[in-house]
Short mmCIF file of C-alpha atoms and ligand atoms in Angstrom, two decimals:
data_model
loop_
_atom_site.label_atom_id
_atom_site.label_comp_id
_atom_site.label_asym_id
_atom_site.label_seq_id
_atom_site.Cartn_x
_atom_site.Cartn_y
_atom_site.Cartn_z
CA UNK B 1 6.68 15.56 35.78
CA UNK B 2 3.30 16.89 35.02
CA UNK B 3 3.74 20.12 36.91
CA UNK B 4 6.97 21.33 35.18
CA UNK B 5 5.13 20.37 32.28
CA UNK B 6 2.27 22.32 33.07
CA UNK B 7 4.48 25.38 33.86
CA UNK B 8 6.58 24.71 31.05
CA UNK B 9 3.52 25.46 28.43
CA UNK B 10 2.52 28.28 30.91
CA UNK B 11 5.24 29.89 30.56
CA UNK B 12 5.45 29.40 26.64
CA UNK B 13 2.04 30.75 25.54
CA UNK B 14 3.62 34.06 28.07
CA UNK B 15 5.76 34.17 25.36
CA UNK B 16 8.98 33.56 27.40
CA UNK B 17 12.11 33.45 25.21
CA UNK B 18 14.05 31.37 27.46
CA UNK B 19 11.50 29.06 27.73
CA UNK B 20 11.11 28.72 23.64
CA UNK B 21 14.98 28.50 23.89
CA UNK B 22 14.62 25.29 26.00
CA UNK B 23 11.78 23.69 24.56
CA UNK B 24 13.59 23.83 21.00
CA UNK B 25 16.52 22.32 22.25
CA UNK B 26 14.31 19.88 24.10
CA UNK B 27 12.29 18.92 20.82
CA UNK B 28 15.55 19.15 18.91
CA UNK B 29 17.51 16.25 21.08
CA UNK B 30 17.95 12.92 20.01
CA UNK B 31 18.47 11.84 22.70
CA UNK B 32 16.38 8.80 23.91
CA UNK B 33 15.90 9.74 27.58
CA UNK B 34 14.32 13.43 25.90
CA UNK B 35 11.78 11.83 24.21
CA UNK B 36 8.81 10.67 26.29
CA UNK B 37 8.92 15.06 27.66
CA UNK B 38 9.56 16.49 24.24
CA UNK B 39 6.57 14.13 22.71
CA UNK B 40 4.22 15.31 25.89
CA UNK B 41 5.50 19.25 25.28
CA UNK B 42 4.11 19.08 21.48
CA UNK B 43 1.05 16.82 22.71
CA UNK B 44 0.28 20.01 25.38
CA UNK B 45 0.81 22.70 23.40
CA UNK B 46 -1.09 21.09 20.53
CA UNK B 47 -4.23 23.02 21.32
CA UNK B 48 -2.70 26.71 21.30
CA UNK B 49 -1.17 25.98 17.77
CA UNK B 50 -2.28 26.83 14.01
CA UNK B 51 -2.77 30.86 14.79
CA UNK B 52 0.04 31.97 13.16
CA UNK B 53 0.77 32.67 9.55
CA UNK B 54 3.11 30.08 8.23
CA UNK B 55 5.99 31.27 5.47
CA UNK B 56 8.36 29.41 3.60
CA UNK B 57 10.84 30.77 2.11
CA UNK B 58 14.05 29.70 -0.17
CA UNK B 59 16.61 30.73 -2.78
CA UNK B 60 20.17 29.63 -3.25
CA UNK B 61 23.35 30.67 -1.49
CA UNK B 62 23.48 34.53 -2.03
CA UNK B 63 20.11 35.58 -3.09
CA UNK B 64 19.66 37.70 -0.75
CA UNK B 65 17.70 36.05 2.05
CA UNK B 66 19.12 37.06 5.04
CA UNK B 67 18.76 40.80 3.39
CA UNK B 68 15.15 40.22 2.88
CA UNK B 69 14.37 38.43 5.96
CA UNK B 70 16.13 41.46 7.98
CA UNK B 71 14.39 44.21 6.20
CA UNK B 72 10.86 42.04 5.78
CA UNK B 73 10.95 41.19 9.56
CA UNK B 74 11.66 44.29 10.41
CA UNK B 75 8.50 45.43 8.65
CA UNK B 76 6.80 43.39 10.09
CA UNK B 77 7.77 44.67 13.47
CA UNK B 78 6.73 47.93 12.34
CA UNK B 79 3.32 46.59 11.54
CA UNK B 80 2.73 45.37 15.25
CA UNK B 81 3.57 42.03 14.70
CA UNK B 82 5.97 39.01 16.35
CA UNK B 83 8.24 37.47 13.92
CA UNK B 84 9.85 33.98 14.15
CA UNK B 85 12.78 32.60 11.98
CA UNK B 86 13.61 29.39 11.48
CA UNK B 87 16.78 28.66 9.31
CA UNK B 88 16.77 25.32 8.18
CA UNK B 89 20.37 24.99 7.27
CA UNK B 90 20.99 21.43 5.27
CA UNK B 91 24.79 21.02 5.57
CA UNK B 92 26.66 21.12 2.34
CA UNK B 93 26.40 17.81 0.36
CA UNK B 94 29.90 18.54 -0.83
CA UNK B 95 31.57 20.15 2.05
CA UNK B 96 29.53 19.07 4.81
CA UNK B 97 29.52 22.71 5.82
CA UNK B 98 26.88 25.08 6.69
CA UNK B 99 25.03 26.79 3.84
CA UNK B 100 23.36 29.29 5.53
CA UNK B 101 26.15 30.27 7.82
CA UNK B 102 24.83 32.77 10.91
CA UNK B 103 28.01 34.72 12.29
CA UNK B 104 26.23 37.98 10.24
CA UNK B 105 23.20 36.90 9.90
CA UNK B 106 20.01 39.71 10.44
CA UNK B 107 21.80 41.20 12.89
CA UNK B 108 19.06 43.87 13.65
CA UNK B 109 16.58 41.28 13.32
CA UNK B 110 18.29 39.22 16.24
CA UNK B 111 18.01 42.16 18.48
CA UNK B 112 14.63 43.30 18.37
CA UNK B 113 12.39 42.17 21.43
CA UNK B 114 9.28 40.97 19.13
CA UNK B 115 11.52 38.63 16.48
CA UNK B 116 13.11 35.12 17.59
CA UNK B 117 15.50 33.45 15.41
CA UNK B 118 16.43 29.69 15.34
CA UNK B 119 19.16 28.31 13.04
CA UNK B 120 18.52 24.75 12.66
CA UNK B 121 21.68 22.80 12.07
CA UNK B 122 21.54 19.71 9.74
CA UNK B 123 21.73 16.55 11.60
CA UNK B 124 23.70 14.81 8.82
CA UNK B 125 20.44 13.69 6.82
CA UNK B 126 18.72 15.93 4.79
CA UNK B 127 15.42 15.19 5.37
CA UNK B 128 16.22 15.45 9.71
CA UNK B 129 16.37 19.27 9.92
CA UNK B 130 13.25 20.21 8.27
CA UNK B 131 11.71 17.45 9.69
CA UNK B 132 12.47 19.57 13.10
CA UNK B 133 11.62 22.82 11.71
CA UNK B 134 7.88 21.48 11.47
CA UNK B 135 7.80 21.16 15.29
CA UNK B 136 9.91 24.10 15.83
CA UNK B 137 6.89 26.18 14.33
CA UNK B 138 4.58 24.97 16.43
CA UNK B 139 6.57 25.50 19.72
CA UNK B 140 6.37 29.42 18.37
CA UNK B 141 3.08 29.16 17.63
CA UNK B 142 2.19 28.06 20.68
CA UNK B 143 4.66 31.08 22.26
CA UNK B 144 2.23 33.84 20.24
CA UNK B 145 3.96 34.73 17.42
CA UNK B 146 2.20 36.19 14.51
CA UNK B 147 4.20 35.14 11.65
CA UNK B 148 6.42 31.97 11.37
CA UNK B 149 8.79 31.93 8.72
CA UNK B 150 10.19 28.82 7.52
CA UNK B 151 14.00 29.35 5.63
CA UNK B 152 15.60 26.93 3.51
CA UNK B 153 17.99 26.70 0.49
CA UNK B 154 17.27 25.33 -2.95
CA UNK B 155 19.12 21.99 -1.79
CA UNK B 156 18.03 18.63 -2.51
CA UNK B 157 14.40 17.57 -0.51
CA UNK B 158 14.28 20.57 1.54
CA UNK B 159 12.34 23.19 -0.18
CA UNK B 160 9.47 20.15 -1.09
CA UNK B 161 9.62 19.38 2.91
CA UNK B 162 9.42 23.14 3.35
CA UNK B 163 6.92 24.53 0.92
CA UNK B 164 5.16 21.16 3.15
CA UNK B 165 4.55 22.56 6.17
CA UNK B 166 3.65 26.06 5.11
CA UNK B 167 0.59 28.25 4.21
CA UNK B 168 2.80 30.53 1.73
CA UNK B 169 5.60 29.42 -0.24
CA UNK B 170 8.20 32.49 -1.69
CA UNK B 171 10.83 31.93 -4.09
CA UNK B 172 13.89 34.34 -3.87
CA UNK B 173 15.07 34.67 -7.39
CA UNK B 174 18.09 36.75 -8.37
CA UNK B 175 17.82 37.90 -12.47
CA UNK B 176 20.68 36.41 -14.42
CA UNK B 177 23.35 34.01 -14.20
CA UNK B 178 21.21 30.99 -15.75
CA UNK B 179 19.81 30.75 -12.62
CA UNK B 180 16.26 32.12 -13.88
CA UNK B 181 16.04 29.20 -15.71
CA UNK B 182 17.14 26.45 -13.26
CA UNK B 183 14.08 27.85 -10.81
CA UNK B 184 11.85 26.65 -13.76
CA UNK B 185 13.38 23.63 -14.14
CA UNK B 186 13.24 21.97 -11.06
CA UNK B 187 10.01 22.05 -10.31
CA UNK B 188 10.13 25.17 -8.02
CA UNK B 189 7.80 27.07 -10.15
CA UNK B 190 4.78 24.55 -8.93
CA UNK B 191 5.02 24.68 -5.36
CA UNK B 192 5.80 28.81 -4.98
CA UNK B 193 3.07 30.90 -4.47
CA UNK B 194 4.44 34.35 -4.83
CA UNK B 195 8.26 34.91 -6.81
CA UNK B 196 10.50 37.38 -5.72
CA UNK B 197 13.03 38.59 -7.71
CA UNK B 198 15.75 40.47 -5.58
CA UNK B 199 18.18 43.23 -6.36
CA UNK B 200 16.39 45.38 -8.63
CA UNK B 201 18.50 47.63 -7.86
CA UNK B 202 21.50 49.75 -9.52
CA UNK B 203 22.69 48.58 -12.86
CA UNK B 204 20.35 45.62 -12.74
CA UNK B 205 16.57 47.07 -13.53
CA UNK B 206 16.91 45.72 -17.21
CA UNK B 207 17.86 41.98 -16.02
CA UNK B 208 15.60 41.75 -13.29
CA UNK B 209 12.73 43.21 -16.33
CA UNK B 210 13.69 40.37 -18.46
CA UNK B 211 13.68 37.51 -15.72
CA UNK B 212 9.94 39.06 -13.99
CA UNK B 213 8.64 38.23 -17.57
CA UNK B 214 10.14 34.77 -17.90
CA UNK B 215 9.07 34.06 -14.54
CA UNK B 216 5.61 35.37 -15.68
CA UNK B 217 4.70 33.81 -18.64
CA UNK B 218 6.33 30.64 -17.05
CA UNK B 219 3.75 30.77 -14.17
CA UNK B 220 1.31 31.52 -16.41
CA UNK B 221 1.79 28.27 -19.04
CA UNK B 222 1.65 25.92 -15.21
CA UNK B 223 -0.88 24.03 -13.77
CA UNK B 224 -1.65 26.48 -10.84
CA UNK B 225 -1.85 24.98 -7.78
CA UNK B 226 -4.76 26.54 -6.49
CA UNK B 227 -7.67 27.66 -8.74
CA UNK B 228 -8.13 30.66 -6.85
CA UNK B 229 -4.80 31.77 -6.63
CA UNK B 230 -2.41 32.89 -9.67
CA UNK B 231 0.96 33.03 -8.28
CA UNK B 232 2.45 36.37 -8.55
CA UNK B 233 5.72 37.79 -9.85
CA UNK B 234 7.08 40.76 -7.58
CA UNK B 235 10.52 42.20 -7.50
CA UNK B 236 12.31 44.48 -4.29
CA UNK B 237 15.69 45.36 -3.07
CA UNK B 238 16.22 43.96 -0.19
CA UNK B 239 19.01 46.00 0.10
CA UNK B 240 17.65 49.16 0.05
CA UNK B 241 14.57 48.12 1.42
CA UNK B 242 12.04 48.97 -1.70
CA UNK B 243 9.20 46.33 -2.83
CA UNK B 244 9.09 45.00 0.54
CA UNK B 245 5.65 46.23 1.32
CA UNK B 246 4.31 45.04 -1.60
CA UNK B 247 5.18 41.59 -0.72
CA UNK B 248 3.57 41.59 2.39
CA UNK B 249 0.59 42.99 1.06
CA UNK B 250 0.89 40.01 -1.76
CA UNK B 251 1.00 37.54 0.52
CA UNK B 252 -1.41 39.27 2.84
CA UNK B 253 -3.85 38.84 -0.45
CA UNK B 254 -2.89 35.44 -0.83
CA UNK B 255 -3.97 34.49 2.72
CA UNK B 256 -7.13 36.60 2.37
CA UNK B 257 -8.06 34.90 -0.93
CA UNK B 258 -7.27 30.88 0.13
CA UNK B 259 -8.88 31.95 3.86
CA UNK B 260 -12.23 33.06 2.08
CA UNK B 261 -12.25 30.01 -0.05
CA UNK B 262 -11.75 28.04 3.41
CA UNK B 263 -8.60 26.33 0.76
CA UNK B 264 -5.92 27.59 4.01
CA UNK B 265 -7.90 25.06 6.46
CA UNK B 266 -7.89 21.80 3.92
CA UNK B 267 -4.11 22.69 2.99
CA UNK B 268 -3.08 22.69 6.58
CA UNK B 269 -5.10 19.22 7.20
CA UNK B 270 -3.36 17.74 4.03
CA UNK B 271 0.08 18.43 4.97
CA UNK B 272 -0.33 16.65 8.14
CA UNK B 273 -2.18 13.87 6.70
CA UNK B 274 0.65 13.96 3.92
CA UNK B 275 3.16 14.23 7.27
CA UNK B 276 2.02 11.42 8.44
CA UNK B 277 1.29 9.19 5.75
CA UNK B 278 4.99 9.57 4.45
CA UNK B 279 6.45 8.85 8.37
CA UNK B 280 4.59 5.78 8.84
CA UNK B 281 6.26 4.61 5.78
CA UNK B 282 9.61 5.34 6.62
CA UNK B 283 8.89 3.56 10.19
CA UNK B 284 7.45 0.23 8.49
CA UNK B 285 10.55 0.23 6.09
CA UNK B 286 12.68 0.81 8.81
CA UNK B 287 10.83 -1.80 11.47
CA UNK B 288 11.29 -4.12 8.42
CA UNK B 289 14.68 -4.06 7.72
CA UNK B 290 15.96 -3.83 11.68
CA UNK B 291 14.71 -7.44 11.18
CA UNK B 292 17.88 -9.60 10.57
CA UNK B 293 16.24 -12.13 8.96
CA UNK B 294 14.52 -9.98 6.53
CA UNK B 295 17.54 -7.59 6.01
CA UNK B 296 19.21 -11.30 5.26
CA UNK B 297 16.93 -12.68 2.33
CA UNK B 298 16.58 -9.05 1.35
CA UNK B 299 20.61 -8.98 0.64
CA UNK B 300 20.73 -12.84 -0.36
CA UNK B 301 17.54 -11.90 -3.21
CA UNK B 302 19.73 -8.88 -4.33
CA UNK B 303 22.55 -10.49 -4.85
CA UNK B 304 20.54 -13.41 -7.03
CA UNK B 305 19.63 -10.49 -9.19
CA UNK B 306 23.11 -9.34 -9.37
CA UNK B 307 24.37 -12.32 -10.52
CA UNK B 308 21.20 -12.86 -12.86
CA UNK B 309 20.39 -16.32 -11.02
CA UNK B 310 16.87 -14.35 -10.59
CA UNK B 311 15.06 -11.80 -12.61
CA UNK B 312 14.02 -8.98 -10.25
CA UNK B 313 10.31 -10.06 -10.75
CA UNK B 314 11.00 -13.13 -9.23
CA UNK B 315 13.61 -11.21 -6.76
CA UNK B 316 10.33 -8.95 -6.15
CA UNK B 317 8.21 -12.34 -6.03
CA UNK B 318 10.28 -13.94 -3.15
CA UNK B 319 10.86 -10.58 -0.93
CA UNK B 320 7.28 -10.31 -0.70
CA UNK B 321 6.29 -13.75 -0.16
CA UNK B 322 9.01 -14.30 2.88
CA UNK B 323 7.06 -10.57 4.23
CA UNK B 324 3.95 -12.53 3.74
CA UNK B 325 4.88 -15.84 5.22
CA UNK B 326 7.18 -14.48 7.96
CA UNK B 327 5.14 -11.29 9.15
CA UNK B 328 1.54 -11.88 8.28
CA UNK B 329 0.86 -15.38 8.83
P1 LIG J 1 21.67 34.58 1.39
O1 LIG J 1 22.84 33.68 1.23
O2 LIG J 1 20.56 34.20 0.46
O3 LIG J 1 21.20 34.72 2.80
O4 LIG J 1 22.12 36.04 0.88
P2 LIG J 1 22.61 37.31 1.73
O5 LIG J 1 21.43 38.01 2.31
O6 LIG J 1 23.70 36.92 2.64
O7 LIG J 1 23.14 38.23 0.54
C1 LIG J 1 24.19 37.81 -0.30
C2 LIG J 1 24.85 39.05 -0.89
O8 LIG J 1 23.93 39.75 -1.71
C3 LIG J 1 25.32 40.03 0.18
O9 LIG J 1 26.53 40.57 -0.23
C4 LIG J 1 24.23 41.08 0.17
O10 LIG J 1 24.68 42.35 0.58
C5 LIG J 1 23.80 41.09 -1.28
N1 LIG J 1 22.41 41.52 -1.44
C6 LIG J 1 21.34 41.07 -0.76
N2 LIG J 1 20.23 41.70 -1.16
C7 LIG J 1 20.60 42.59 -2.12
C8 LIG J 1 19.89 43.55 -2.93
O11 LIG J 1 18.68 43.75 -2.84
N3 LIG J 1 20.63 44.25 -3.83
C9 LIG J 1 21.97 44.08 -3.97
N4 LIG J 1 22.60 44.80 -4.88
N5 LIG J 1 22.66 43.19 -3.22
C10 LIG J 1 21.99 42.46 -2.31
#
């Protein structure tokens, strides 16, 4: 009812870990009979949202992250600041496992009083967990913390969803392998604002050289995707804890630089217009095709094609003129 409710977002904005606890789990159900209060929560809490800084960041399976995120968190900490964590953890297209995996996870991290960390298991799709993660960072938003950082790994539609929903995108990098080159590839290279190159450290200062260069003149041959902001290279050891103040102060740059430009606001509006646009899609496809009649002529028209009694123009031709004559009429 309206006064739990009430108390519920009182208690939030006090910063109340147990309360952040059950208002994830609440926002995280499925459950239909969750719904109508988890859609009122993130309608009430709306207001107290959008003050923290919002960081995504990915890298594949043994880059380091959990190593950075300890040691940059912990920095953080040391700066005065609250830290949030969410772990968006897609589930193995192969295994079905967990990727991430949390048994040793930023263990000091965990403890300390001003960081909170959410894991947030896949829900079998790959799109559903980040899709969560989205609300999740508003819920600690709402509960006062300073810095929100979004996790993912390079899997499938994640990082896109990711880099998505936040203000500054980092790519974790590791030198070597081939795996330099497969960042460039796919695409990552365009959405990250800052590139991190992790364990320059030991025997590998001459690889990680070589791959901050690539990296560079990569970035540098891109469409940027700001005009104010070129996309830097950095390098650290998460490990031993070196470069990781220099990232901060990066992205501390980068915020100062898109914030001036008043670029932060309109990116923030786009994503959720962007959000928005690309949900109310899904939802007409889906309303659609939860029509049996449609989902009928739909497989009847396919199966024309198939058998080449139709050309898919006309297959396209008939699908939207039973849409047309059924739904708009
Ligand atoms: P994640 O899968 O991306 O979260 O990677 P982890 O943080 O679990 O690290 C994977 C492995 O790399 C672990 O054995 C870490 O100890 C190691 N590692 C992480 N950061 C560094 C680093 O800066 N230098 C070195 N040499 N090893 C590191």
């Amino acid at each position: 009812n309206a006064a739990t409710l009430e108390d519920t977002v009182r208690r939030l904005r006090l910063g109340e870990r147990a309360t952040l606890a059950k208002a994830m789990t609440l926002v995280e159900s499925n459950h239909p009979r969750h719904q109508p209060l988890s859609t009122q929560l993130l309608d009430a809490i709306m207001p107290f949202t959008g003050n923290a800084l919002r960081l995504g960041i990915t890298g594949t399976p043994g880059a380091g992250k959990s190593t950075f995120l300890e040691a940059f968190g912990m920095l953080l900490i040391r700066h005065g600041l609250r830290v949030a964590v969410i772990a968006v953890d897609p589930s193995s297209p192969v295994s079905g496992g967990s990727i991430l995996g949390d048994k040793t996870r930023m263990t000091e991290l965990a403890r300390a009083e001003s960081a909170f960390i959410r894991p947030v298991p896949s829900s079998g799709h790959l799109g559903g967990a980040s899709q969560r993660a989205r609300e999740l960072m508003l819920l600690c938003e709402a509960a006062g913390f300073d810095v929100v950082i979004v996790e993912t790994v390079g899997v499938g539609q994640s990082e896109t969803e990711v880099a998505g929903m936040v203000d500054c995108f980092i790519s974790l990098q590791i030198a070597g392998g081939g795996d330099d080159l497969q960042g460039i590839k796919k695409g990552l290279m365009e959405m990250a604002d800052l590139v991190v190159i992790n364990k320059d450290d030991g025997e590998n200062h001459t690889s990680v050289a070589i791959a901050r260069h690539m990296y560079e003149s990569a970035l540098h041959i891109l469409r940027r995707k700001y005009d104010e902001w070129q996309p830097r290279v950095l390098t650290c050891s998460a490990l031993e804890k070196r470069g990781i103040e220099e990232i901060w102060q990066a992205i501390t740059d980068f915020k100062t630089c898109l914030t001036a430009s008043g670029r932060l606001e309109k990116v923030r509006q786009q994503q959720a217009v962007d959000w928005l646009h690309q949900q109310a899609e899904e939802e007409a496809l889906h309303l659609l095709f939860a029509r049996a009649d449609f989902d009928r002529y739909f497989q009847q028209t396919l199966q024309a094609v198939k058998n080449n009694d139709l050309s898919p123009r006309t297959g396209l031709r008939h699908i939207s003129e039973f849409i047309q004559h059924h739904y708009f009429q």
